[in-house]
Tab-separated table of C-alpha atoms and ligand atoms in Angstrom:
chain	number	residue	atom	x	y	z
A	1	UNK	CA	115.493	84.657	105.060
A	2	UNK	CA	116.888	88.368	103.720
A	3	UNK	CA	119.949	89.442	104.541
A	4	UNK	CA	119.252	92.992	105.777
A	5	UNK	CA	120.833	94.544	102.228
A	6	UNK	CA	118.038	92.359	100.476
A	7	UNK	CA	115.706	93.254	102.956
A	8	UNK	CA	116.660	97.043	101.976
A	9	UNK	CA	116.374	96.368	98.427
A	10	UNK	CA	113.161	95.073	98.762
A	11	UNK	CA	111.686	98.153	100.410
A	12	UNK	CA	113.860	100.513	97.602
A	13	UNK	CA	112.501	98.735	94.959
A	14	UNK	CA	108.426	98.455	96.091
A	15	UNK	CA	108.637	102.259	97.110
A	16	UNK	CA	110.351	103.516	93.791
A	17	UNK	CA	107.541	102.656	92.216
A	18	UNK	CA	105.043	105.191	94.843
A	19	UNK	CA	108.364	107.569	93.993
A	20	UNK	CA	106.694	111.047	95.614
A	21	UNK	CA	105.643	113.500	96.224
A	22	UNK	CA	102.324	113.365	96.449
A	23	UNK	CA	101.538	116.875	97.519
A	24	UNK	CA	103.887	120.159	97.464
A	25	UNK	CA	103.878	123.357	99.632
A	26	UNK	CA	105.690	126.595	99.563
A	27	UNK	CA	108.118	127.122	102.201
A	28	UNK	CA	109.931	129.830	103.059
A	29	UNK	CA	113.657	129.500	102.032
A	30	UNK	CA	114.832	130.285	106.518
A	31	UNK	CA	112.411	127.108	106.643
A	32	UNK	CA	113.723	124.750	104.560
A	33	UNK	CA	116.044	122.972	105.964
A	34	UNK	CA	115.396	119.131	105.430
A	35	UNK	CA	112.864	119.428	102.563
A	36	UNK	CA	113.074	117.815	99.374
A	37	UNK	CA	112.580	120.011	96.453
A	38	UNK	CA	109.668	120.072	94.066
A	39	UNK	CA	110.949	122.133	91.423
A	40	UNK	CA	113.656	123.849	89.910
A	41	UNK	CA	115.799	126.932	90.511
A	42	UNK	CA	117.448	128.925	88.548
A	43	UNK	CA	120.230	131.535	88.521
A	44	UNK	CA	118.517	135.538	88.237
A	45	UNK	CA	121.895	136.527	86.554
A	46	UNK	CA	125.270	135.426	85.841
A	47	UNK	CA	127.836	134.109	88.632
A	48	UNK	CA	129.313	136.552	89.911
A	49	UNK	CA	127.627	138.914	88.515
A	50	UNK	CA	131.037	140.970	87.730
A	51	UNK	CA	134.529	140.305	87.962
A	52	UNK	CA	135.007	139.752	91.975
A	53	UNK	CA	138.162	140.131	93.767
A	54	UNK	CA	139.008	137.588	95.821
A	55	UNK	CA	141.811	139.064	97.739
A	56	UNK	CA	142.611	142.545	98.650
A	57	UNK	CA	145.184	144.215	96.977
A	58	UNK	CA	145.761	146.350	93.515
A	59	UNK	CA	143.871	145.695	90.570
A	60	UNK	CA	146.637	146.282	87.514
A	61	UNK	CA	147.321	145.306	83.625
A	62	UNK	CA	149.752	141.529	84.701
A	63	UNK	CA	151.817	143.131	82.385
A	64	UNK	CA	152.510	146.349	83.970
A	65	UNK	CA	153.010	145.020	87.734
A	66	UNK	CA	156.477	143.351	87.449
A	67	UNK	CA	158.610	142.697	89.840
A	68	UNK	CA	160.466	145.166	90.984
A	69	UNK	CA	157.657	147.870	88.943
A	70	UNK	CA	156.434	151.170	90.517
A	71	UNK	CA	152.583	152.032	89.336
A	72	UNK	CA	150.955	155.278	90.401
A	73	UNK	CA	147.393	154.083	92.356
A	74	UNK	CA	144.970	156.605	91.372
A	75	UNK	CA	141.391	155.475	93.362
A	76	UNK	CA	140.132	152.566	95.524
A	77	UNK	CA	137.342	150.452	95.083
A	78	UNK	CA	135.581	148.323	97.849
A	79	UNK	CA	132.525	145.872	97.793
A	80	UNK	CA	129.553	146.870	96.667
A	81	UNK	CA	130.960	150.553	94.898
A	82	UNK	CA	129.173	150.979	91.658
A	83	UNK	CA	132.205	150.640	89.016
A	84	UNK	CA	132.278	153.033	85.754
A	85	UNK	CA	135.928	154.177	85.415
A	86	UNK	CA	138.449	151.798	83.278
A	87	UNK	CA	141.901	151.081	84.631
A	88	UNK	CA	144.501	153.074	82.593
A	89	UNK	CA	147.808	151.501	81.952
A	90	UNK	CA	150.908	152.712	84.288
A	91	UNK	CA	148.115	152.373	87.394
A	92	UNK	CA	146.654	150.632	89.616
A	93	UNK	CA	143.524	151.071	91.736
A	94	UNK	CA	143.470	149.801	95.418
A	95	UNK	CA	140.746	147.216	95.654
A	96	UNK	CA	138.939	144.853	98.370
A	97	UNK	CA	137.711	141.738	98.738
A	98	UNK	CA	134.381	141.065	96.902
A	99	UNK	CA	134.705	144.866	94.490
A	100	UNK	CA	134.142	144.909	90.912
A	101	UNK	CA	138.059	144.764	89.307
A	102	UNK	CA	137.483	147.435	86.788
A	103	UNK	CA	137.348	147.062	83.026
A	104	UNK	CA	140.870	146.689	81.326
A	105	UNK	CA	142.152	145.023	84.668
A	106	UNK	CA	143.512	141.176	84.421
A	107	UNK	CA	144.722	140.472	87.572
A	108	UNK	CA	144.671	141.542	91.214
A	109	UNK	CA	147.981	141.951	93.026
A	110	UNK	CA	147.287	141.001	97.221
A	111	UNK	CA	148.722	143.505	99.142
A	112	UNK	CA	151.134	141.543	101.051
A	113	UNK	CA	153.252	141.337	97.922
A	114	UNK	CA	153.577	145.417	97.707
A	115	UNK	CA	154.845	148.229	99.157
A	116	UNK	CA	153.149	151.831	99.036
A	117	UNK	CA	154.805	154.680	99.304
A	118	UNK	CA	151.860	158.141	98.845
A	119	UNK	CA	150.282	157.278	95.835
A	120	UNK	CA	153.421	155.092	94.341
A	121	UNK	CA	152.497	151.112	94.771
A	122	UNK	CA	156.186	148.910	94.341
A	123	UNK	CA	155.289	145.256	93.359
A	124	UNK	CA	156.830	142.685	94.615
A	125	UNK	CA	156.547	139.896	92.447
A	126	UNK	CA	155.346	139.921	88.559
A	127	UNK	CA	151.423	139.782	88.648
A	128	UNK	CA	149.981	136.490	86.478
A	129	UNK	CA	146.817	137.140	84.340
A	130	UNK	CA	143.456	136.426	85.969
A	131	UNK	CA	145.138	136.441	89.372
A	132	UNK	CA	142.898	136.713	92.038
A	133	UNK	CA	139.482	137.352	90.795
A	134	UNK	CA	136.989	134.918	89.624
A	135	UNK	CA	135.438	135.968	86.547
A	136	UNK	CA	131.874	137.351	85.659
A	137	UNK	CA	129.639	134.397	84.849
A	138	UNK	CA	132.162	131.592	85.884
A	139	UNK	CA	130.399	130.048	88.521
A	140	UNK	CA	126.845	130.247	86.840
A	141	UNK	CA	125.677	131.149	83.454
A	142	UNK	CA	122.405	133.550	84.018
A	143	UNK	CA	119.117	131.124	83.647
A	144	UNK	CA	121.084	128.587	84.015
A	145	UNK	CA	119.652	125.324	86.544
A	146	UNK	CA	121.267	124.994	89.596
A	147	UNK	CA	118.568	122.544	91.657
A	148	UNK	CA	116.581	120.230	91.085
A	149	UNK	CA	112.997	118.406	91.929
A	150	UNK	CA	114.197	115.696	94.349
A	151	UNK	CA	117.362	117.370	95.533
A	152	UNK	CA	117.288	117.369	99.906
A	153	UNK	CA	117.812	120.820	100.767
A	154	UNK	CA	120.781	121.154	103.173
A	155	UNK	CA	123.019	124.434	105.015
A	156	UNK	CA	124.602	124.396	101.219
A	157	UNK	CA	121.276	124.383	98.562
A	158	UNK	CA	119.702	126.556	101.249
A	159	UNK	CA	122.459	129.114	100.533
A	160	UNK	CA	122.469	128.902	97.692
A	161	UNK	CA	118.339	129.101	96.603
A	162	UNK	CA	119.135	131.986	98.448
A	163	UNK	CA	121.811	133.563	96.804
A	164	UNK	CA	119.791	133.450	93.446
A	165	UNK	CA	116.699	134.943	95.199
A	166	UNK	CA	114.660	132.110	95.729
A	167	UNK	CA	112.732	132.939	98.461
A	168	UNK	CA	110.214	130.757	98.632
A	169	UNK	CA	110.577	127.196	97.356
A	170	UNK	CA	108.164	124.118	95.950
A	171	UNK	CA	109.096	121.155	98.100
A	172	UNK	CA	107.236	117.916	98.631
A	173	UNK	CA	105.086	118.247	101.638
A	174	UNK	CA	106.583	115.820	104.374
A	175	UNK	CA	105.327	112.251	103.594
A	176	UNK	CA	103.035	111.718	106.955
A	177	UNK	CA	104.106	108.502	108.523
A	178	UNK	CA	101.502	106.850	111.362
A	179	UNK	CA	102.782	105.274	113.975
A	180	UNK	CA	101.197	102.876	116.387
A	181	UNK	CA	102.200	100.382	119.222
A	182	UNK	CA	100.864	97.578	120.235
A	183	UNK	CA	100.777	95.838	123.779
A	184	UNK	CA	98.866	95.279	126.721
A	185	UNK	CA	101.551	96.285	128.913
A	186	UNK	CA	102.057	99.515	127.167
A	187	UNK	CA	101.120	102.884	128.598
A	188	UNK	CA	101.384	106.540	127.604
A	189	UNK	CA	104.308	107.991	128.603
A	190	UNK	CA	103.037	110.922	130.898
A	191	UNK	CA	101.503	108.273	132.941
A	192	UNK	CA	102.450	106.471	136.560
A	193	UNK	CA	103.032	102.640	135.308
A	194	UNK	CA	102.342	99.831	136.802
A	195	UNK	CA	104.776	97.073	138.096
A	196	UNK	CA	104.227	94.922	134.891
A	197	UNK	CA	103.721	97.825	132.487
A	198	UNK	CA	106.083	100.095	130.374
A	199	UNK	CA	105.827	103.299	128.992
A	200	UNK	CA	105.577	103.941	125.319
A	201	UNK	CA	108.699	105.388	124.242
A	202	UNK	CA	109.026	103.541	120.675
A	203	UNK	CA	106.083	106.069	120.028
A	204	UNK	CA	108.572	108.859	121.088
A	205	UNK	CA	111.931	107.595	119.571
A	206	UNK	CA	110.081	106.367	116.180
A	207	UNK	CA	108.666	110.110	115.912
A	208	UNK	CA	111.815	111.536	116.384
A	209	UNK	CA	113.278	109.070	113.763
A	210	UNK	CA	110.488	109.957	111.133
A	211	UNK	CA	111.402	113.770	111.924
A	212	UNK	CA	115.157	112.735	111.050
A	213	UNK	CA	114.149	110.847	108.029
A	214	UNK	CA	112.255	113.815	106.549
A	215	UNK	CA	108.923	112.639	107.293
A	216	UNK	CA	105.770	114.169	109.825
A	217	UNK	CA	104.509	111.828	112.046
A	218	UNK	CA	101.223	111.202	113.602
A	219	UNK	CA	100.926	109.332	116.483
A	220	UNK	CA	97.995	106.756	116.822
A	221	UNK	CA	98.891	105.538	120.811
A	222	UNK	CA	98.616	102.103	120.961
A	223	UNK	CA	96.966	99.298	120.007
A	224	UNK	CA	95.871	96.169	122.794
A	225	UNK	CA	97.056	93.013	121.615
A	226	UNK	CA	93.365	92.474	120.647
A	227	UNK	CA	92.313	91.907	116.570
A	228	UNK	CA	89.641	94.280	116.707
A	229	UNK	CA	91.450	96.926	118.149
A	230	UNK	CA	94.528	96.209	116.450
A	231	UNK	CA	92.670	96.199	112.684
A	232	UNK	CA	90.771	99.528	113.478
A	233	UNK	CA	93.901	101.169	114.655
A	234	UNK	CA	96.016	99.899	111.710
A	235	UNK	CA	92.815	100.602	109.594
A	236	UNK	CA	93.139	104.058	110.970
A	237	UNK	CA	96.726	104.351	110.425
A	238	UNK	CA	96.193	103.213	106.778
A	239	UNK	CA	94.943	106.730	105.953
A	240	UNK	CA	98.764	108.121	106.155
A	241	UNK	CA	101.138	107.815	103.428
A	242	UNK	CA	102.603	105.152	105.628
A	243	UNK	CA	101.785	103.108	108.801
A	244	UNK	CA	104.773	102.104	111.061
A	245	UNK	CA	103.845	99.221	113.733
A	246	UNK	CA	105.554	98.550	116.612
A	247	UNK	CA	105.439	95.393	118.849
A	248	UNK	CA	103.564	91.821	118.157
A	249	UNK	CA	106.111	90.659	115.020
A	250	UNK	CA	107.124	88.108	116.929
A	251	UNK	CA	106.213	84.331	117.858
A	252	UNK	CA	104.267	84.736	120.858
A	253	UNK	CA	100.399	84.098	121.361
A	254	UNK	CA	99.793	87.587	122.014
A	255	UNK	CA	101.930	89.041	118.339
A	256	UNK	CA	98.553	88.871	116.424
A	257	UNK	CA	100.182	92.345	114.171
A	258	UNK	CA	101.181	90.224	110.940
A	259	UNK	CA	97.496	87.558	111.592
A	260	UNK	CA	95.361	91.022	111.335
A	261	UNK	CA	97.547	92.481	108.626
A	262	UNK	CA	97.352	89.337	106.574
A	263	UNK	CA	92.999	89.228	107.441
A	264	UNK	CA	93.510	92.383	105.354
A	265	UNK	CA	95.094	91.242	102.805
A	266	UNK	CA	98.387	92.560	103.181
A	267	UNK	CA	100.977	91.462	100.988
A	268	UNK	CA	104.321	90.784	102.492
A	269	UNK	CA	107.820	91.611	100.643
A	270	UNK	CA	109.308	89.930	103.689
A	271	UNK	CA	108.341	88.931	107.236
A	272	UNK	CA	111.946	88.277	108.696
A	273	UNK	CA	115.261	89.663	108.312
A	274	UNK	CA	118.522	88.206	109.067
A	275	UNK	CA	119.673	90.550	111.396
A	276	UNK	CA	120.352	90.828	115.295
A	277	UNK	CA	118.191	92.948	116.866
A	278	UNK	CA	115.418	93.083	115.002
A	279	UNK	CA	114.666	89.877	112.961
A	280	UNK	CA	111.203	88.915	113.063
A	281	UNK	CA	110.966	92.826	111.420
A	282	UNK	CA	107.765	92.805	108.318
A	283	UNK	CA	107.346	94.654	105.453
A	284	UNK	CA	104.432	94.915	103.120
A	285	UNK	CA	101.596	96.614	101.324
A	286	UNK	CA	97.906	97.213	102.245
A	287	UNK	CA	96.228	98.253	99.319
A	288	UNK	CA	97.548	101.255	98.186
A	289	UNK	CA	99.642	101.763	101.270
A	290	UNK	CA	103.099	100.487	102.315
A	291	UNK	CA	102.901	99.073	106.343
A	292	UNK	CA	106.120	97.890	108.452
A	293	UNK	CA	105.825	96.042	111.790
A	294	UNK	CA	108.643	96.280	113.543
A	295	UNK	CA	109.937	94.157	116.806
A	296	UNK	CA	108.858	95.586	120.182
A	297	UNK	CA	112.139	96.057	121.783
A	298	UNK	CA	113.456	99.407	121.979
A	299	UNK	CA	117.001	98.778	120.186
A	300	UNK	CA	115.161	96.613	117.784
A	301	UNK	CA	112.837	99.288	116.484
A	302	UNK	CA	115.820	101.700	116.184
A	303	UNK	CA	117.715	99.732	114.414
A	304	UNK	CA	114.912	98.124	111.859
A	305	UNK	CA	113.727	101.937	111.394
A	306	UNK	CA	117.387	102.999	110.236
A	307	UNK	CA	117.516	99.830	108.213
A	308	UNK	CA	114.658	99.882	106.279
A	309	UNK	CA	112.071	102.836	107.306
A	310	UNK	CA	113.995	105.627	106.411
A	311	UNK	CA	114.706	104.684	102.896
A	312	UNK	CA	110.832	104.142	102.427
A	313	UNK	CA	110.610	108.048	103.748
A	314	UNK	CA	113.228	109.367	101.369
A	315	UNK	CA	111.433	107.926	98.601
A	316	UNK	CA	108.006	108.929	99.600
A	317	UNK	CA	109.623	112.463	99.692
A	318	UNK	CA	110.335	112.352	95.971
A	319	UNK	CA	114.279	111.761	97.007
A	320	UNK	CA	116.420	109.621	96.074
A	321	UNK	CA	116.827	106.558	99.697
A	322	UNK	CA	120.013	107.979	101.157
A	323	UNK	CA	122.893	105.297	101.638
A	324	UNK	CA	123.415	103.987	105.119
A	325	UNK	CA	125.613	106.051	107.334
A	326	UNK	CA	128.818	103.793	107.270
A	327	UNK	CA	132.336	104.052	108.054
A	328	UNK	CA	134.801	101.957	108.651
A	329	UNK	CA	136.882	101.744	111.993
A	330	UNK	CA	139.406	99.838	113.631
A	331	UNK	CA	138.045	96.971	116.002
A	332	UNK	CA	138.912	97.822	120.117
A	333	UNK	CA	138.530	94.927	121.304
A	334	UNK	CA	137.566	90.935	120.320
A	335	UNK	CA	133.653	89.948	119.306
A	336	UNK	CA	132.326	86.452	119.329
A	337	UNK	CA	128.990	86.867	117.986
A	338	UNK	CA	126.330	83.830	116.261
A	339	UNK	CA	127.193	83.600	112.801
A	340	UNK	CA	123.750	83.534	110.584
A	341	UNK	CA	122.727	86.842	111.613
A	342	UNK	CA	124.378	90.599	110.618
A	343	UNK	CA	124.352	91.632	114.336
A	344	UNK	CA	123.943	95.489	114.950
A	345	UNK	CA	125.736	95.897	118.281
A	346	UNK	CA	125.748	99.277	120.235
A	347	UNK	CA	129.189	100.993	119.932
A	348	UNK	CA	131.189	103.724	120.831
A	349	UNK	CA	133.981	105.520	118.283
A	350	UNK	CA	136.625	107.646	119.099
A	351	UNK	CA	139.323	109.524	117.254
A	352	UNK	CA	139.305	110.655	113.243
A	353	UNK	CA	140.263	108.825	109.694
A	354	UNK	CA	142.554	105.679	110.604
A	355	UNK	CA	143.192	106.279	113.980
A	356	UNK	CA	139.280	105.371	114.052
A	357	UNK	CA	138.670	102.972	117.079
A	358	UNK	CA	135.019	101.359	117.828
A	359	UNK	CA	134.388	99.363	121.245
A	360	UNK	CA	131.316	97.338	121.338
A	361	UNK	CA	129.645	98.706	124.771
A	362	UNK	CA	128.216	96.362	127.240
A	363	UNK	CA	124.595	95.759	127.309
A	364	UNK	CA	121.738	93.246	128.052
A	365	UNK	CA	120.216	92.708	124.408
A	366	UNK	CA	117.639	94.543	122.729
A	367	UNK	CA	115.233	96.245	125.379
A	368	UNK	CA	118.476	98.138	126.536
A	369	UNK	CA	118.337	101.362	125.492
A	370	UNK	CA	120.729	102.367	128.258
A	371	UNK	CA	123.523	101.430	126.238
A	372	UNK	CA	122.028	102.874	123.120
A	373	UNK	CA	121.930	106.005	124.814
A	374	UNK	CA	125.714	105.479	125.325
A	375	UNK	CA	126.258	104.456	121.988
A	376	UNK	CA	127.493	106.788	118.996
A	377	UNK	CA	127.582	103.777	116.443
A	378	UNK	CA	126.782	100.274	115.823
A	379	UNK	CA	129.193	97.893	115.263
A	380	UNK	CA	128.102	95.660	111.962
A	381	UNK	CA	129.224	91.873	112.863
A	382	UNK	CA	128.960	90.355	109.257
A	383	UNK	CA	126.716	87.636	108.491
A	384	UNK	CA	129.000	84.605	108.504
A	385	UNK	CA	131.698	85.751	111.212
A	386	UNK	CA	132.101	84.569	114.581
A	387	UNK	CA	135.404	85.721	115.924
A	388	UNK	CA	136.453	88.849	115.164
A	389	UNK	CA	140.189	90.157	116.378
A	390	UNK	CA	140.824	93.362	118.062
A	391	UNK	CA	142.666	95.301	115.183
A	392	UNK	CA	140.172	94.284	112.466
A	393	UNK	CA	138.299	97.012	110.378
A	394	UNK	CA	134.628	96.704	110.655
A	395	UNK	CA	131.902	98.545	108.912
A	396	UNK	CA	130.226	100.855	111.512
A	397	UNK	CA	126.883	102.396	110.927
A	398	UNK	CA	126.590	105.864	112.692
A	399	UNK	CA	123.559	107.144	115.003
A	400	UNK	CA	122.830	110.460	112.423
A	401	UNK	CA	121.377	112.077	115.084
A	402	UNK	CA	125.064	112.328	116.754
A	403	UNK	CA	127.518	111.668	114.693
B	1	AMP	P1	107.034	92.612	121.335
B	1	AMP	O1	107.800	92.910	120.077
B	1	AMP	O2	105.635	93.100	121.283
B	1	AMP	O3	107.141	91.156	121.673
B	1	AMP	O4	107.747	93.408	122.498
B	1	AMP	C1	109.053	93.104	122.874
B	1	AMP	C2	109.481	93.908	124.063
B	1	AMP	O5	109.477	95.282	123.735
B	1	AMP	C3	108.602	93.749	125.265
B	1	AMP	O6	109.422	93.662	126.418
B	1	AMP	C4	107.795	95.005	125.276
B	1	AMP	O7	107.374	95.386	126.557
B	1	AMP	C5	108.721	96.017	124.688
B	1	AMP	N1	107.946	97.044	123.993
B	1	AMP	C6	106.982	96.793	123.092
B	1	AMP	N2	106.419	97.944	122.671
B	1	AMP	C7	107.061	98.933	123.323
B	1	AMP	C8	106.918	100.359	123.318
B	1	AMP	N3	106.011	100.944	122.549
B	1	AMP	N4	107.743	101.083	124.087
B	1	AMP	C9	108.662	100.456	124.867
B	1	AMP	N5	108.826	99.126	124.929
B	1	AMP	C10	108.028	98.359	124.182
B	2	MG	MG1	103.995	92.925	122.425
């Protein structure tokens, strides 16, 4: 069996080679947020575009503004004045943050280190060349690239894309991902259940995971533990760049998901992992199109989708699969946990850097997303431990919805 890092690869590897995107769309640069990029950008001009005072002060020749010096201020310049006039030695010009220092000028002096008496400014300290500006064209040369096709557009790119005027951007339309349940006892979720039946909320927690992931999803319902209705739905499902199952992985009677996948000639990169929840997770390839069935149980379908789902999205997205969101943290309390397995246990962590503390919370296995909902973290229990002391460091994966 895969450990859940294999397991990883495996999806990595079979999806690099279906590397998106498949389709692009403009989107306005407000609307962004969470795309992938489909093409360049470039810088309209140079970086700043002119010499830009970073503090406010007096913009002088270093050599004039000693310590101790007296220079006659003759003018003031704040942002966004159009600059034409040179600085002439002997003087100094008043000048704000983000103002063009004027020609001739090598350093700004911040006020805090003058005096002014009328139109005499007494420096305090000597001034030190290319003090307190940045230069034109340091940040950026003009045409110069500054994204790139594949790049994930975050608070940062956003900026700046639009800082260099790109309004509108090329990204990779949203890979679509399908997802459909499976189970008799499963029922929509705006509906009255029955004693024996549950409400489909895999349906609602795996479309909010796609949405985190980058992808669009479309919802299918859910399939009866039936073949025929399982093979149309999945045959449905099939039509989207990529078909996530829930339910029937396992070894009962009724988990018939892999039995009609394999009718259709699905080939399987794995159909177990070695993990806790979440094992009897598959992943494989219908034709053109990659499928995963993953376990039934609430916590187990969280945790599989993290694991190996969200990579597949990243990559259908024409991005790079983003690295698991670990940290490490200081163990609260004692585990005992089956070795064999990576167990993913539902944690909470407090505090910041190595003060970091995790406590595994109480729960009743996998269907208990009460304690997920509790839960900022999982603790990772590796493979071949058992006993773990209070005081060790663990690896902790993040929820990256919260933390
Ligand atoms: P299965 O993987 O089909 O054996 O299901 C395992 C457990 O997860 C059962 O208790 C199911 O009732 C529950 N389960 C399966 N599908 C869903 C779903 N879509 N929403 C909530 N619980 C589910
Ligand atoms: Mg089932």
């Amino acid at each position: 069996m895969l450990t859940y890092e294999q397991a990883r690869q495996k999806v990595i590897e079979q999806l690099a080679e279906k590397k998106g995107p498949r389709a692009t769309e403009e989107v306005r640069v407000g609307d962004a947020l969470g795309f992938v990029l489909a093409q360049e950008v470039k810088t309209d001009r140079e970086y700043p575009p002119f010499n830009r005072a970073t503090r406010d002060g007096y913009a002088v020749f270093a050599a004039d503004a000693k310590a101790g010096a007296a220079l006659k201020c003759t003018g003031e310049i704040k942002a966004g004045d159009r600059v034409t006039k040179e600085l002439w030695a002997e003087t100094c010009v008043q000048i704000m943050t983000g103002a063009a220092v004027p020609s001739g000028a090598d350093a700004v002096v911040m006020i805090e280190h003058t005096k002014r008496d009328g139109d005499e400014v007494r420096f305090e300290r000597d001034a030190v060349t290319g003090q307190n500006f940045v230069p034109r064209g340091s940040e950026a040369r003009a045409g110069q690239t500054l994204l790139t096709a594949g790049m994930r557009l975050g608070y940062a790119e956003l900026g700046l894309a639009a800082q260099v005027g790109a309004a509108e951007l090329k990204c990779a339309s949203k890979p679509r991902v399908a997802i459909l349940s499976t189970g008799d006892e499963i029922v929509p979720v705006d509906s009255i259940p029955g004693q024996f039946q549950i409400r489909n909320s895999n349906s609602v927690s795996l479309a909010a995971q796609v949405r985190l992931a980058g992808g669009m999803p479309v919802l299918l319902g859910n399939a009866m533990d039936r073949e025929d209705d399982l093979s149309s739905k999945i045959r449905r499902g099939l039509q989207e760049d990529l078909l996530v199952l829930s339910g029937g992985v396992s070894m009962g009677k009724y988990d018939l998901v892999e039995k009609v996948l394999r009718e259709m000639e699905t080939e399987f990169y794995f159909d177990a992992v070695a993990i806790r929840p979440g094992k009897p997770a598959v992943f494989g390839k219908c034709g053109e199109k990659f499928v995963f069935g993953l376990p039934g149980n609430p916590v187990s379908t969280m945790v599989t989708f993290e694991l190996f789902v969200a990579p597949a999205v990243d990559l259908l997205s024409g991005a790079e699969a983003r690295t698991l969101p670990m940290v490490e943290a200081r163990l609260g309390e004692a585990l005992k946990e089956k070795p064999g397995v990576t167990h993913f246990l539902p944690a909470r962590m407090e505090g910041q850097g190595a003060e970091r503390e995790v406590k595994v919370l109480k729960w009743q296995g996998s269907g208990d997303v009460s304690a997920l909902a509790r839960a900022n973290c999982f603790v990772v229990v590796p493979i071949e431990r058992e006993q773990i002391e209070a005081g060790e460091r663990l690896e902790v994966m993040v929820r990256r919805d919260l933390l």
